[in-house]
Structure formats: structure tokens, C-alpha cells
Amino acid sequence: MAEKGWKDILPVKELEAQWVTRVQFGARKLALYDTPSGIYASLALCNHGGADLCDGYFDGHVIECPLHQGAFDVRDGKPVCAPATRMMKTFETRVENGMVQIMM
Ligand code: FES
């Protein structure tokens, strides 16, 4: 059972290696990113125009939106390419007992 605030999201073995994985968690669509420096998480919908970032192109630590090619650094949510200009909502992550957890 997860500690207070930490939510089990997905078995770590179900992550797409070095790619982005779509997860439905309650009413929220989340994106989990497997990167060389760890696992990161964000809301899946782009804050520019609502496209699903899980359909975008992922490379290293950057997710590129499939609609207008805005891009974000998944480590902190910083926009790195226009037209994305606002911070992406990210979540602290960890792996416990084989599960990816995020702090809600
Ligand atoms: S909807 Fe993502 S950059 Fe426009």
C-alpha cells in the first residue's frame, strides 16, 4: 500500500522503454516518461492546445507535442520550444515494490 500522497500508477515493467507511456488515473490522463536519468510524469494534455502528448515524439528528456510541435523538458516541465510557453504540470515520481508511483 502506498504512503500518504503517493499513488500507484503502473507496474514499472509496463513502461515503454525510453519512450512515453499513456496512463489513465481516475479522471486524469497522465504521461510517464522513461529516460536515461529516471522516470518522470506529467499531465498528458498539452497546455497550449490540448493535444495528447503521448502521441508526440519523445527524445532524451524532451517531449514534442504532435499538434504544433511545442516541446517541454519532462524533468521540470519547462517549455523548450514555441508555441509552448507555459510550464507543463509535472509530478514527483518514484518506484516502490515494482510500481511507478507519483506524488499527488
Ligand atoms: S497543442 Fe501542443 S503545442 Fe499546440
XYZ file of N, CA, C and O and ligand atoms in Angstrom:
420
model
N 0.844 -1.196 0.000
C 0.000 0.000 0.000
C 0.879 1.246 0.000
O 1.870 1.311 0.709
N 0.499 2.220 -0.790
C 1.301 3.429 -0.936
C 1.179 4.321 0.296
O 0.152 4.331 0.967
N 2.274 5.041 0.605
C 2.229 6.023 1.680
C 1.310 7.166 1.278
O 1.019 7.368 0.113
N 0.937 7.932 2.289
C 0.057 9.075 2.037
C 0.641 9.986 0.948
O 1.799 10.382 1.029
N -0.181 10.282 -0.020
C 0.237 11.183 -1.085
C 0.817 10.476 -2.291
O 0.729 10.974 -3.395
N 1.422 9.313 -2.085
C 1.993 8.551 -3.197
C 0.927 7.616 -3.754
O 0.269 6.903 -3.006
N 0.776 7.614 -5.044
C -0.235 6.793 -5.705
C 0.437 5.821 -6.669
O 1.286 6.225 -7.463
N 0.038 4.551 -6.564
C 0.486 3.560 -7.537
C -0.120 3.900 -8.892
O -1.334 4.090 -9.006
N 0.720 3.928 -9.909
C 0.255 4.313 -11.239
C 0.341 3.177 -12.242
O -0.598 2.934 -13.002
N 1.475 2.482 -12.236
C 1.686 1.462 -13.270
C 2.835 0.557 -12.833
O 3.831 1.061 -12.294
N 2.723 -0.763 -13.078
C 3.899 -1.606 -12.855
C 5.058 -1.116 -13.725
O 4.858 -0.833 -14.915
N 6.232 -1.025 -13.155
C 7.364 -0.469 -13.888
C 7.664 -1.292 -15.133
O 8.105 -0.748 -16.156
N 7.385 -2.589 -15.111
C 7.662 -3.435 -16.272
C 6.739 -3.120 -17.448
O 7.003 -3.564 -18.564
N 5.668 -2.356 -17.215
C 4.758 -1.994 -18.306
C 5.122 -0.662 -18.969
O 4.462 -0.238 -19.918
N 6.175 -0.013 -18.465
C 6.634 1.225 -19.109
C 7.235 0.915 -20.466
O 7.962 -0.068 -20.619
N 6.962 1.788 -21.436
C 7.642 1.691 -22.724
C 9.071 2.162 -22.517
O 9.286 3.290 -22.065
N 10.032 1.333 -22.833
C 11.442 1.680 -22.604
C 11.851 2.884 -23.436
O 11.611 2.928 -24.649
N 12.442 3.881 -22.770
C 12.961 5.091 -23.421
C 11.886 5.789 -24.258
O 12.171 6.357 -25.315
N 10.652 5.719 -23.775
C 9.560 6.313 -24.548
C 8.520 6.848 -23.559
O 8.748 6.837 -22.346
N 7.407 7.309 -24.078
C 6.335 7.844 -23.256
C 5.201 6.818 -23.195
O 4.878 6.187 -24.202
N 4.613 6.671 -22.011
C 3.527 5.715 -21.792
C 2.300 6.458 -21.294
O 2.385 7.251 -20.349
N 1.184 6.212 -21.925
C -0.089 6.848 -21.529
C -0.715 6.056 -20.389
O -0.766 4.823 -20.439
N -1.204 6.780 -19.372
C -1.855 6.129 -18.234
C -3.113 6.916 -17.880
O -3.068 8.146 -17.759
N -4.220 6.211 -17.743
C -5.437 6.844 -17.237
C -5.476 6.621 -15.737
O -5.407 5.471 -15.272
N -5.551 7.687 -14.955
C -5.593 7.559 -13.495
C -6.798 8.332 -12.999
O -6.780 9.564 -12.935
N -7.881 7.610 -12.695
C -9.124 8.298 -12.371
C -9.552 9.124 -13.572
O -9.587 8.626 -14.692
N -9.837 10.391 -13.338
C -10.253 11.271 -14.422
C -9.061 11.879 -15.155
O -9.243 12.591 -16.140
N -7.856 11.616 -14.680
C -6.678 12.261 -15.253
C -5.977 11.381 -16.273
O -5.802 10.192 -16.049
N -5.569 12.022 -17.370
C -4.687 11.356 -18.318
C -3.270 11.791 -17.984
O -2.975 12.996 -17.956
N -2.411 10.808 -17.747
C -1.025 11.088 -17.392
C -0.096 10.535 -18.454
O -0.425 9.591 -19.170
N 1.083 11.128 -18.514
C 2.153 10.624 -19.368
C 3.330 10.272 -18.474
O 3.739 11.083 -17.633
N 3.841 9.058 -18.626
C 5.046 8.640 -17.904
C 6.177 8.543 -18.912
O 6.002 7.994 -19.999
N 7.326 9.081 -18.542
C 8.463 9.130 -19.463
C 9.611 8.325 -18.883
O 10.074 8.601 -17.770
N 10.069 7.343 -19.632
C 11.234 6.565 -19.225
C 12.459 7.206 -19.864
O 12.552 7.276 -21.095
N 13.376 7.691 -19.043
C 14.535 8.424 -19.562
C 15.813 7.821 -18.995
O 15.778 7.066 -18.020
N 16.958 8.207 -19.556
C 18.229 7.706 -19.032
C 18.470 8.113 -17.575
O 19.227 7.449 -16.871
N 17.838 9.162 -17.108
C 18.068 9.603 -15.727
C 16.896 9.287 -14.801
O 16.871 9.754 -13.662
N 15.939 8.505 -15.262
C 14.836 8.117 -14.390
C 13.488 8.280 -15.046
O 13.385 8.563 -16.242
N 12.467 8.099 -14.237
C 11.087 8.158 -14.710
C 10.484 9.491 -14.290
O 10.633 9.917 -13.139
N 9.804 10.124 -15.222
C 9.151 11.405 -14.952
C 7.679 11.286 -15.352
O 7.311 10.382 -16.119
N 6.877 12.200 -14.835
C 5.437 12.143 -15.108
C 4.879 13.540 -15.296
O 5.353 14.503 -14.682
N 3.879 13.634 -16.149
C 3.181 14.911 -16.351
C 1.737 14.623 -16.700
O 1.366 13.482 -16.993
N 0.927 15.692 -16.697
C -0.381 15.580 -17.326
C -0.146 15.298 -18.800
O 0.823 15.796 -19.393
N -1.028 14.501 -19.401
C -0.806 14.097 -20.788
C -1.243 15.150 -21.793
O -0.784 15.133 -22.932
N -2.135 16.062 -21.385
C -2.647 17.026 -22.355
C -1.783 18.280 -22.393
O -1.473 18.873 -21.358
N -1.402 18.661 -23.576
C -0.558 19.843 -23.783
C -1.289 21.098 -23.316
O -2.472 21.286 -23.626
N -0.600 21.964 -22.597
C -1.241 23.168 -22.077
C -1.338 24.285 -23.115
O -1.827 25.364 -22.820
N -0.900 24.023 -24.336
C -1.055 25.017 -25.399
C -2.396 24.850 -26.110
O -3.150 25.809 -26.242
N -2.698 23.627 -26.531
C -3.931 23.434 -27.285
C -4.638 22.128 -26.995
O -5.562 21.753 -27.701
N -4.193 21.428 -25.966
C -4.908 20.248 -25.513
C -4.588 18.954 -26.239
O -5.269 17.953 -26.036
N -3.570 18.952 -27.073
C -3.208 17.700 -27.752
C -2.656 16.693 -26.747
O -2.169 17.061 -25.678
N -2.745 15.433 -27.127
C -2.256 14.361 -26.256
C -0.752 14.186 -26.483
O -0.326 13.718 -27.544
N 0.028 14.551 -25.473
C 1.488 14.485 -25.607
C 1.980 13.054 -25.816
O 3.070 12.845 -26.362
N 1.173 12.077 -25.403
C 1.586 10.676 -25.575
C 1.647 10.285 -27.050
O 2.226 9.261 -27.393
N 1.046 11.096 -27.920
C 1.135 10.852 -29.360
C 2.279 11.632 -29.979
O 2.455 11.626 -31.204
N 3.044 12.329 -29.153
C 4.143 13.140 -29.660
C 5.425 12.354 -29.815
O 5.461 11.129 -29.668
N 6.482 13.091 -30.120
C 7.792 12.480 -30.311
C 8.620 12.715 -29.057
O 8.703 13.840 -28.563
N 9.222 11.661 -28.543
C 9.988 11.753 -27.298
C 11.439 11.407 -27.570
O 11.741 10.391 -28.194
N 12.326 12.274 -27.089
C 13.755 12.050 -27.311
C 14.525 12.553 -26.097
O 14.485 13.741 -25.791
N 15.187 11.645 -25.408
C 16.009 12.040 -24.258
C 15.158 12.483 -23.103
O 14.607 11.661 -22.383
N 15.056 13.818 -22.914
C 14.231 14.383 -21.853
C 13.175 15.340 -22.401
O 12.580 16.092 -21.633
N 12.978 15.328 -23.708
C 12.086 16.311 -24.322
C 10.924 15.610 -25.024
O 11.131 14.683 -25.816
N 9.709 16.080 -24.688
C 8.514 15.615 -25.397
C 8.064 16.718 -26.346
O 7.940 17.881 -25.939
N 7.880 16.341 -27.602
C 7.409 17.287 -28.612
C 5.948 17.015 -28.875
O 5.551 15.876 -29.166
N 5.136 18.054 -28.773
C 3.697 17.935 -28.975
C 3.388 17.587 -30.435
O 3.982 18.160 -31.351
N 2.431 16.669 -30.647
C 2.131 16.254 -32.016
C 1.351 17.293 -32.825
O 1.299 17.203 -34.049
N 0.757 18.294 -32.143
C -0.122 19.219 -32.877
C 0.627 20.415 -33.467
O 0.528 20.697 -34.660
N 1.378 21.140 -32.637
C 2.088 22.326 -33.138
C 3.593 22.249 -32.900
O 4.292 23.247 -33.032
N 4.057 21.118 -32.431
C 5.482 20.863 -32.217
C 6.101 21.728 -31.118
O 7.322 21.932 -31.094
N 5.265 22.276 -30.224
C 5.831 22.838 -28.999
C 6.495 21.713 -28.227
O 6.176 20.539 -28.426
N 7.449 22.048 -27.344
C 8.159 20.986 -26.640
C 8.427 21.377 -25.198
O 8.548 22.570 -24.863
N 8.538 20.347 -24.352
C 8.761 20.526 -22.921
C 9.866 19.586 -22.449
O 9.973 18.452 -22.920
N 10.627 20.069 -21.456
C 11.572 19.209 -20.751
C 10.773 18.458 -19.687
O 10.179 19.081 -18.794
N 10.749 17.137 -19.768
C 9.896 16.361 -18.863
C 10.431 16.341 -17.433
O 9.706 15.970 -16.511
N 11.696 16.742 -17.231
C 12.260 16.714 -15.878
C 11.656 17.782 -14.986
O 11.522 17.586 -13.783
N 11.306 18.920 -15.558
C 10.752 20.002 -14.733
C 9.540 20.682 -15.374
O 8.964 21.590 -14.778
N 9.181 20.269 -16.578
C 8.024 20.847 -17.254
C 8.299 22.134 -17.997
O 7.381 22.739 -18.557
N 9.563 22.539 -18.044
C 9.896 23.811 -18.692
C 9.642 23.735 -20.199
O 10.061 22.773 -20.847
N 8.966 24.760 -20.756
C 8.801 24.783 -22.205
C 10.149 25.073 -22.868
O 10.875 25.969 -22.438
N 10.475 24.312 -23.889
C 11.773 24.485 -24.553
C 11.637 24.825 -26.022
O 12.641 25.073 -26.688
N 10.403 24.819 -26.549
C 10.215 25.192 -27.948
C 8.809 25.764 -28.118
O 7.839 25.164 -27.662
N 8.717 26.947 -28.750
C 7.428 27.572 -29.039
C 6.641 26.691 -30.009
O 7.254 25.971 -30.804
N 5.309 26.769 -29.955
C 4.497 27.755 -29.234
C 4.234 27.408 -27.764
O 3.459 28.118 -27.130
N 4.839 26.376 -27.221
C 4.676 26.110 -25.789
C 5.422 27.193 -25.010
O 6.608 27.444 -25.265
N 4.714 27.852 -24.096
C 5.328 28.937 -23.326
C 5.090 28.806 -21.830
O 5.732 29.518 -21.045
N 4.169 27.939 -21.434
C 3.850 27.786 -20.010
C 4.407 26.470 -19.484
O 4.469 25.477 -20.215
N 4.748 26.446 -18.198
C 5.259 25.236 -17.565
C 4.225 24.117 -17.669
O 3.038 24.323 -17.423
N 4.691 22.949 -18.006
C 3.839 21.758 -18.031
C 3.705 21.236 -16.597
O 4.676 21.260 -15.832
N 2.523 20.749 -16.233
C 2.315 20.189 -14.901
C 3.025 18.837 -14.798
O 2.707 17.901 -15.547
N 3.976 18.755 -13.879
C 4.704 17.507 -13.670
C 4.438 16.994 -12.256
O 3.930 17.723 -11.399
N 4.808 15.739 -12.030
C 4.617 15.101 -10.725
C 5.916 14.422 -10.314
O 6.610 13.836 -11.150
N 6.199 14.484 -9.015
C 7.327 13.743 -8.473
C 7.037 12.247 -8.624
O 5.904 11.801 -8.410
N 8.040 11.485 -8.990
C 7.853 10.045 -9.181
C 8.861 9.256 -8.364
O 9.907 9.760 -7.965
N 8.535 7.983 -8.147
C 9.471 7.032 -7.562
C 8.994 5.634 -7.931
O 7.862 5.455 -8.412
N 9.854 4.655 -7.708
C 9.486 3.255 -7.920
C 9.554 2.551 -6.575
O 10.562 2.615 -5.872
N 8.457 1.919 -6.194
C 8.352 1.167 -4.940
C 7.712 -0.184 -5.232
O 6.629 -0.239 -5.823
N 8.376 -1.252 -4.802
C 7.821 -2.599 -4.976
C 7.367 -2.863 -6.407
O 6.300 -3.444 -6.636
N 8.161 -2.411 -7.353
C 7.866 -2.680 -8.750
C 6.797 -1.808 -9.354
O 6.403 -2.023 -10.509
N 6.315 -0.817 -8.604
C 5.273 0.077 -9.127
C 5.819 1.494 -9.295
O 6.516 2.008 -8.404
N 5.481 2.103 -10.410
C 5.732 3.531 -10.546
C 4.693 4.252 -9.710
O 3.497 3.974 -9.823
N 5.175 5.134 -8.845
C 4.273 5.934 -8.026
C 4.487 7.400 -8.331
O 5.606 7.812 -8.666
N 3.419 8.182 -8.200
C 3.564 9.630 -8.316
C 2.969 10.287 -7.063
O 2.069 9.739 -6.430
N 3.507 11.441 -6.743
C 3.013 12.221 -5.612
C 1.892 13.108 -6.089
O 2.078 13.949 -6.972
N 0.708 12.901 -5.537
C -0.455 13.725 -5.887
C -0.661 14.814 -4.843
O -0.482 14.582 -3.686
S -1.292 21.803 -28.688
Fe 0.717 21.343 -28.030
S 1.955 22.906 -28.934
Fe -0.082 23.386 -29.522
